[in-house]
Amino acid sequence: MKRQLRLTKKLIDSLPPCPPDAATREIEYSDAEVAGLRLVVNRLGRKGWLYRYSHAGAKRSMKLGDYPVVEIAEARLKAMEARAMLARGQDPQEARQQAQEAKAMTLARFFEQEYLPHAQSLRSVRDVKGRWLHHLKPAFGDTPLTQLRTQDIQRFHERKKVELCAATANRLLAQLK
């Protein structure tokens, strides 16, 4: 079977899974309309969209989504947007990652939007706010929750045990948890 096809919904639905005796675990089918757009079919029959490109001399690929969640028209649109970024000299994967980091929830946003409304019902709400403003916010306020590491928290706790006292450091740790 040809590997470069004009992909349609009917054709995509009829594509068989990658045979178990094949050398690879996936088969890639290229779209004839948008250069670089690929449909990847694995051995279980799952299908997903991939955009292959080269930037600054390096070959790269970017996942666009799974089929049928992302239809052919949407996959083509995403691939063309990525091509436009490449034409402007931008790496589409880096741009996507920067956009995700920009909208990632930081500890400060989580504290103000999620935790503080809950803490209003506590008798120690003043203490909670004070620990947050004086100790936790300066150390971790701008850190996205996805980048908050155990190692950083342990270092913070050890530093606060030396600066303050063990009980206060433990309260800070408990609030951070």
Short mmCIF file of C-alpha atoms in Angstrom, two decimals:
data_model
loop_
_atom_site.label_atom_id
_atom_site.label_comp_id
_atom_site.label_asym_id
_atom_site.label_seq_id
_atom_site.Cartn_x
_atom_site.Cartn_y
_atom_site.Cartn_z
CA MET A 1 0.00 0.00 0.00
CA LYS A 2 1.20 3.51 -0.82
CA ARG A 3 2.36 5.53 2.16
CA GLN A 4 1.58 9.00 0.74
CA LEU A 5 -2.17 9.38 0.44
CA ARG A 6 -4.82 12.05 0.25
CA LEU A 7 -6.16 11.31 3.71
CA THR A 8 -9.92 11.33 4.17
CA LYS A 9 -12.08 10.21 7.09
CA LYS A 10 -13.22 7.11 5.20
CA LEU A 11 -9.66 6.15 4.27
CA ILE A 12 -8.33 6.73 7.79
CA ASP A 13 -11.09 4.60 9.33
CA SER A 14 -10.27 1.76 6.93
CA LEU A 15 -6.51 1.69 7.65
CA PRO A 16 -5.50 -1.59 9.33
CA PRO A 17 -3.30 -1.79 12.44
CA CYS A 18 0.44 -2.25 12.02
CA PRO A 19 1.11 -6.00 11.51
CA PRO A 20 2.81 -7.71 14.49
CA ASP A 21 5.55 -9.16 12.27
CA ALA A 22 6.56 -5.71 10.95
CA ALA A 23 10.02 -4.32 11.67
CA THR A 24 8.55 -1.28 13.43
CA ARG A 25 5.72 -0.89 15.91
CA GLU A 26 4.03 1.85 13.89
CA ILE A 27 3.22 2.69 10.30
CA GLU A 28 3.28 6.31 9.12
CA TYR A 29 1.07 7.56 6.32
CA SER A 30 1.88 10.97 4.80
CA ASP A 31 -0.82 13.42 3.83
CA ALA A 32 -0.56 14.49 0.20
CA GLU A 33 -2.09 17.91 0.90
CA VAL A 34 0.10 19.18 3.77
CA ALA A 35 3.80 18.40 3.69
CA GLY A 36 5.07 16.96 6.95
CA LEU A 37 1.67 15.84 8.27
CA ARG A 38 1.65 12.15 9.16
CA LEU A 39 -0.93 9.72 10.46
CA VAL A 40 0.69 7.12 12.73
CA VAL A 41 -1.06 3.76 13.20
CA ASN A 42 0.26 1.42 15.91
CA ARG A 43 -0.19 -2.33 16.39
CA LEU A 44 -3.34 -1.88 18.45
CA GLY A 45 -4.93 0.19 15.70
CA ARG A 46 -4.66 3.50 17.55
CA LYS A 47 -4.15 6.46 15.26
CA GLY A 48 -2.50 9.78 15.96
CA TRP A 49 -1.32 12.88 14.12
CA LEU A 50 2.33 13.83 13.88
CA TYR A 51 4.01 16.78 12.20
CA ARG A 52 7.58 16.13 11.03
CA TYR A 53 9.85 19.07 10.24
CA SER A 54 13.44 20.25 10.45
CA HIS A 55 14.58 23.36 12.29
CA ALA A 56 18.13 24.68 12.52
CA GLY A 57 19.44 21.56 10.80
CA ALA A 58 17.79 19.14 13.23
CA LYS A 59 14.91 16.83 12.34
CA ARG A 60 12.02 17.11 14.79
CA SER A 61 8.49 15.86 15.22
CA MET A 62 5.52 17.23 17.10
CA LYS A 63 2.40 15.35 18.16
CA LEU A 64 -0.79 17.09 17.08
CA GLY A 65 -3.32 14.81 18.75
CA ASP A 66 -5.08 11.48 18.53
CA TYR A 67 -7.54 10.47 15.85
CA PRO A 68 -10.63 10.74 15.96
CA VAL A 69 -10.43 13.41 18.69
CA VAL A 70 -8.49 15.58 16.24
CA GLU A 71 -10.14 15.30 12.82
CA ILE A 72 -8.25 15.56 9.53
CA ALA A 73 -9.21 19.22 8.93
CA GLU A 74 -8.02 20.25 12.40
CA ALA A 75 -4.77 18.30 12.01
CA ARG A 76 -4.11 20.00 8.68
CA LEU A 77 -4.80 23.39 10.23
CA LYS A 78 -2.39 22.70 13.12
CA ALA A 79 0.29 21.51 10.69
CA MET A 80 -0.11 24.62 8.54
CA GLU A 81 0.17 26.83 11.65
CA ALA A 82 3.38 25.02 12.54
CA ARG A 83 4.68 25.55 8.99
CA ALA A 84 3.91 29.26 9.27
CA MET A 85 5.93 29.42 12.52
CA LEU A 86 8.83 27.69 10.78
CA ALA A 87 8.63 30.22 7.96
CA ARG A 88 9.01 32.98 10.57
CA GLY A 89 12.05 31.19 12.02
CA GLN A 90 10.32 29.88 15.16
CA ASP A 91 10.39 26.30 16.38
CA PRO A 92 6.70 25.32 16.81
CA GLN A 93 7.47 22.89 19.63
CA GLU A 94 9.30 25.55 21.64
CA ALA A 95 6.48 28.03 21.04
CA ARG A 96 3.93 25.46 22.27
CA GLN A 97 6.00 24.73 25.38
CA GLN A 98 6.36 28.44 26.18
CA ALA A 99 2.61 28.93 25.82
CA GLN A 100 1.91 26.03 28.19
CA GLU A 101 4.38 27.39 30.74
CA ALA A 102 2.77 30.84 30.51
CA LYS A 103 -0.65 29.50 31.45
CA ALA A 104 0.65 26.99 34.01
CA MET A 105 -0.71 27.48 37.52
CA THR A 106 1.88 28.95 39.86
CA LEU A 107 1.93 28.36 43.58
CA ALA A 108 0.92 31.99 44.17
CA ARG A 109 -2.11 31.68 41.90
CA PHE A 110 -3.08 28.37 43.52
CA PHE A 111 -2.77 29.86 47.01
CA GLU A 112 -4.87 32.91 46.18
CA GLN A 113 -7.54 31.16 44.09
CA GLU A 114 -7.86 27.76 45.74
CA TYR A 115 -6.30 27.62 49.20
CA LEU A 116 -7.05 31.06 50.63
CA PRO A 117 -10.86 30.75 50.26
CA HIS A 118 -10.63 27.47 52.19
CA ALA A 119 -8.29 28.99 54.80
CA GLN A 120 -10.81 31.78 55.58
CA SER A 121 -12.75 29.27 57.67
CA LEU A 122 -9.71 28.44 59.82
CA ARG A 123 -9.12 30.11 63.18
CA SER A 124 -5.47 30.57 62.26
CA VAL A 125 -6.11 32.39 58.97
CA ARG A 126 -3.86 35.30 60.02
CA ASP A 127 -1.00 32.90 60.71
CA VAL A 128 -1.55 31.15 57.38
CA LYS A 129 -1.43 34.48 55.51
CA GLY A 130 1.66 35.59 57.44
CA ARG A 131 3.58 32.39 56.73
CA TRP A 132 2.61 32.68 53.10
CA LEU A 133 3.63 36.33 52.69
CA HIS A 134 6.87 36.25 54.67
CA HIS A 135 8.28 32.83 53.88
CA LEU A 136 6.54 30.74 51.21
CA LYS A 137 5.65 33.35 48.59
CA PRO A 138 9.19 34.77 48.31
CA ALA A 139 10.62 31.25 47.97
CA PHE A 140 8.03 29.52 45.74
CA GLY A 141 5.40 32.08 44.64
CA ASP A 142 6.34 32.27 40.96
CA THR A 143 7.10 28.56 40.61
CA PRO A 144 4.67 26.62 38.40
CA LEU A 145 3.16 23.69 40.27
CA THR A 146 4.52 21.30 37.66
CA GLN A 147 8.08 22.44 38.42
CA LEU A 148 7.86 22.31 42.22
CA ARG A 149 10.37 19.64 43.24
CA THR A 150 10.74 17.72 46.48
CA GLN A 151 14.42 18.53 46.56
CA ASP A 152 13.71 22.30 46.54
CA ILE A 153 11.17 21.92 49.35
CA GLN A 154 13.63 19.91 51.44
CA ARG A 155 16.34 22.55 50.98
CA PHE A 156 13.86 25.26 51.95
CA HIS A 157 12.85 23.31 55.08
CA GLU A 158 16.48 22.76 56.14
CA ARG A 159 17.27 26.45 55.62
CA LYS A 160 14.25 27.53 57.67
CA LYS A 161 15.16 25.14 60.51
CA VAL A 162 18.47 27.01 60.81
CA GLU A 163 17.01 30.52 60.37
CA LEU A 164 13.96 30.15 62.60
CA CYS A 165 13.30 27.08 64.71
CA ALA A 166 12.29 23.51 63.95
CA ALA A 167 8.63 24.01 64.94
CA THR A 168 8.17 27.03 62.67
CA ALA A 169 9.95 25.27 59.81
CA ASN A 170 7.62 22.31 60.26
CA ARG A 171 4.57 24.60 60.16
CA LEU A 172 5.85 26.10 56.91
CA LEU A 173 6.36 22.62 55.50
CA ALA A 174 2.87 21.54 56.58
CA GLN A 175 1.32 24.60 54.94
CA LEU A 176 3.25 23.96 51.76
CA LYS A 177 2.02 20.36 51.70
#
